[in-house]
Amino acid sequence: MSRDYPGSAHMMPMTDQLTAVATRALDSDPRPGFKDWAMGIAEAVATRADCSRAQVGAVIVTSDQRIVATGYNGAPSGTPGCLTSGACPRATVGKDYGSSYDTGPGACISIHAEANAIIRASWDDMAGSTLTTTKKPCDGCWKLILATPLARVEWPGGGHGIK
């Protein structure tokens, strides 16, 4: 049994009007969504990368969209970098892009963007957060990511829930 209250016939149209206004406001919001926003930040961070072969950026963002940390790939602070100093051991021995990074002649001297972001973030801030990176993480970075309380990783064209 429905109850009619004074003016209730006018309430539904008003609710519909408010919903329509709110929907139009959301549809016309010129700002990027939070995933695109985080990727834009990671792309901006990547411009600081000091690698002659790939510029990668990463950002860790909490579930309430607070930036926790950023990182880009490059040699450890205070050491000669590949892009700025020509110190790339991989280029000097002719290693192909994508071949083993951590062992043998031409081992990469760079710390990856994901690792740099993680080492700059607190454990509590990473809990439930998303790491957005401009490139799909390599196997070594995946191991590192899995050892953190991060909830999700996003990269161009993909993403993966962790916890």
Short mmCIF file of C-alpha atoms in Angstrom, two decimals:
data_model
loop_
_atom_site.label_atom_id
_atom_site.label_comp_id
_atom_site.label_asym_id
_atom_site.label_seq_id
_atom_site.Cartn_x
_atom_site.Cartn_y
_atom_site.Cartn_z
CA MET A 1 0.00 0.00 0.00
CA SER A 2 1.48 3.33 -0.95
CA ARG A 3 0.98 6.44 1.03
CA ASP A 4 0.43 9.76 -0.60
CA TYR A 5 1.78 12.76 1.22
CA PRO A 6 0.96 16.32 0.35
CA GLY A 7 3.20 17.28 -2.54
CA SER A 8 4.48 13.70 -3.07
CA ALA A 9 3.35 13.77 -6.69
CA HIS A 10 5.84 16.58 -7.25
CA MET A 11 8.72 14.87 -5.42
CA MET A 12 9.45 12.28 -8.08
CA PRO A 13 9.85 14.77 -10.88
CA MET A 14 12.14 16.87 -8.65
CA THR A 15 14.27 13.82 -7.85
CA ASP A 16 14.49 12.98 -11.54
CA GLN A 17 15.51 16.57 -12.27
CA LEU A 18 18.25 16.49 -9.65
CA THR A 19 19.53 13.17 -10.98
CA ALA A 20 19.59 14.55 -14.52
CA VAL A 21 21.48 17.68 -13.40
CA ALA A 22 24.01 15.61 -11.46
CA THR A 23 24.50 13.26 -14.41
CA ARG A 24 25.06 16.16 -16.80
CA ALA A 25 27.55 17.69 -14.36
CA LEU A 26 29.49 14.41 -14.20
CA ASP A 27 29.35 13.96 -17.96
CA SER A 28 30.61 17.47 -18.59
CA ASP A 29 33.40 17.35 -15.99
CA PRO A 30 36.46 18.30 -18.04
CA ARG A 31 38.85 16.78 -15.51
CA PRO A 32 40.42 13.35 -16.13
CA GLY A 33 39.23 10.38 -14.10
CA PHE A 34 41.49 9.31 -11.26
CA LYS A 35 43.15 6.48 -13.25
CA ASP A 36 44.02 8.87 -16.08
CA TRP A 37 45.12 11.50 -13.55
CA ALA A 38 47.51 9.03 -11.87
CA MET A 39 48.86 7.90 -15.25
CA GLY A 40 49.45 11.54 -16.21
CA ILE A 41 51.46 12.02 -13.02
CA ALA A 42 53.48 8.86 -13.71
CA GLU A 43 54.16 10.12 -17.26
CA ALA A 44 55.35 13.47 -15.90
CA VAL A 45 57.61 11.69 -13.39
CA ALA A 46 59.06 9.57 -16.23
CA THR A 47 60.51 12.72 -17.80
CA ARG A 48 63.12 12.69 -15.01
CA ALA A 49 64.29 9.14 -15.84
CA ASP A 50 68.03 8.82 -16.38
CA CYS A 51 68.02 5.78 -18.64
CA SER A 52 69.06 5.93 -22.28
CA ARG A 53 66.77 3.04 -23.24
CA ALA A 54 63.47 3.64 -21.45
CA GLN A 55 61.89 6.43 -19.45
CA VAL A 56 59.52 4.95 -16.88
CA GLY A 57 57.63 6.71 -14.11
CA ALA A 58 55.55 5.43 -11.20
CA VAL A 59 53.24 6.93 -8.61
CA ILE A 60 51.63 5.39 -5.53
CA VAL A 61 48.17 6.80 -4.76
CA THR A 62 45.97 5.95 -1.77
CA SER A 63 42.34 4.90 -2.13
CA ASP A 64 41.32 8.48 -1.28
CA GLN A 65 43.54 9.79 -4.13
CA ARG A 66 46.45 11.09 -2.03
CA ILE A 67 49.89 10.86 -3.63
CA VAL A 68 52.21 8.83 -1.42
CA ALA A 69 55.39 8.58 -3.48
CA THR A 70 56.79 8.78 -6.99
CA GLY A 71 59.73 7.13 -8.68
CA TYR A 72 61.51 6.98 -12.01
CA ASN A 73 64.18 4.69 -13.38
CA GLY A 74 67.77 5.73 -13.06
CA ALA A 75 71.09 5.10 -11.37
CA PRO A 76 71.22 5.48 -7.57
CA SER A 77 71.46 9.06 -6.35
CA GLY A 78 74.95 10.47 -6.59
CA THR A 79 76.18 7.98 -9.20
CA PRO A 80 76.65 8.62 -12.93
CA GLY A 81 73.48 7.95 -14.90
CA CYS A 82 73.09 6.38 -18.31
CA LEU A 83 71.32 9.22 -20.06
CA THR A 84 73.17 12.14 -18.47
CA SER A 85 76.65 10.59 -18.23
CA GLY A 86 76.66 7.87 -20.88
CA ALA A 87 77.30 5.30 -18.17
CA CYS A 88 75.00 2.57 -19.55
CA PRO A 89 76.86 -0.74 -19.25
CA ARG A 90 74.18 -2.48 -21.34
CA ALA A 91 74.79 -0.21 -24.31
CA THR A 92 78.56 -0.65 -24.15
CA VAL A 93 78.35 -4.46 -24.36
CA GLY A 94 75.49 -4.50 -26.88
CA LYS A 95 72.80 -6.07 -24.68
CA ASP A 96 69.39 -6.06 -26.32
CA TYR A 97 66.60 -4.07 -24.71
CA GLY A 98 64.56 -6.48 -22.60
CA SER A 99 67.30 -9.07 -22.01
CA SER A 100 68.36 -10.04 -18.47
CA TYR A 101 68.94 -6.89 -16.45
CA ASP A 102 70.45 -8.11 -13.23
CA THR A 103 73.25 -10.51 -14.14
CA GLY A 104 76.26 -10.92 -16.36
CA PRO A 105 78.15 -8.38 -18.44
CA GLY A 106 76.11 -5.27 -19.00
CA ALA A 107 74.00 -5.63 -15.87
CA CYS A 108 71.71 -2.63 -15.55
CA ILE A 109 72.77 0.01 -13.01
CA SER A 110 69.32 1.62 -12.82
CA ILE A 111 66.81 1.22 -10.07
CA HIS A 112 63.40 0.74 -11.66
CA ALA A 113 60.65 3.32 -11.26
CA GLU A 114 58.41 0.97 -9.28
CA ALA A 115 61.22 0.17 -6.83
CA ASN A 116 62.09 3.84 -6.39
CA ALA A 117 58.46 4.67 -5.58
CA ILE A 118 58.17 1.76 -3.14
CA ILE A 119 61.36 2.58 -1.21
CA ARG A 120 60.12 6.16 -0.73
CA ALA A 121 56.70 5.17 0.63
CA SER A 122 55.79 4.08 4.14
CA TRP A 123 54.29 0.65 4.70
CA ASP A 124 51.12 2.15 6.16
CA ASP A 125 50.67 4.51 3.21
CA MET A 126 51.05 1.66 0.72
CA ALA A 127 48.36 -0.44 2.41
CA GLY A 128 45.39 -0.57 0.04
CA SER A 129 47.00 1.87 -2.42
CA THR A 130 47.51 1.64 -6.17
CA LEU A 131 50.86 1.82 -7.94
CA THR A 132 50.48 3.32 -11.41
CA THR A 133 53.41 2.90 -13.78
CA THR A 134 54.01 3.90 -17.38
CA LYS A 135 55.18 0.39 -18.30
CA LYS A 136 54.09 -3.09 -17.22
CA PRO A 137 56.34 -4.12 -14.30
CA CYS A 138 59.17 -6.56 -14.99
CA ASP A 139 59.40 -9.86 -13.09
CA GLY A 140 61.80 -8.40 -10.52
CA CYS A 141 59.48 -5.48 -9.80
CA TRP A 142 56.49 -7.86 -9.55
CA LYS A 143 58.28 -9.76 -6.78
CA LEU A 144 58.94 -6.51 -4.97
CA ILE A 145 55.33 -5.33 -5.45
CA LEU A 146 53.96 -8.63 -4.13
CA ALA A 147 55.99 -8.14 -0.94
CA THR A 148 54.16 -4.87 -0.21
CA PRO A 149 50.63 -4.14 1.02
CA LEU A 150 49.73 -2.46 -2.30
CA ALA A 151 46.25 -3.41 -3.49
CA ARG A 152 46.56 -2.79 -7.22
CA VAL A 153 49.00 -2.04 -10.05
CA GLU A 154 47.96 -0.11 -13.18
CA TRP A 155 49.90 0.34 -16.45
CA PRO A 156 48.90 1.47 -19.94
CA GLY A 157 46.42 -1.03 -21.32
CA GLY A 158 46.31 -3.15 -18.18
CA GLY A 159 46.09 -3.52 -14.46
CA HIS A 160 46.09 -6.20 -11.81
CA GLY A 161 44.55 -6.49 -8.37
CA ILE A 162 46.99 -7.88 -5.83
CA LYS A 163 45.28 -8.22 -2.49
#
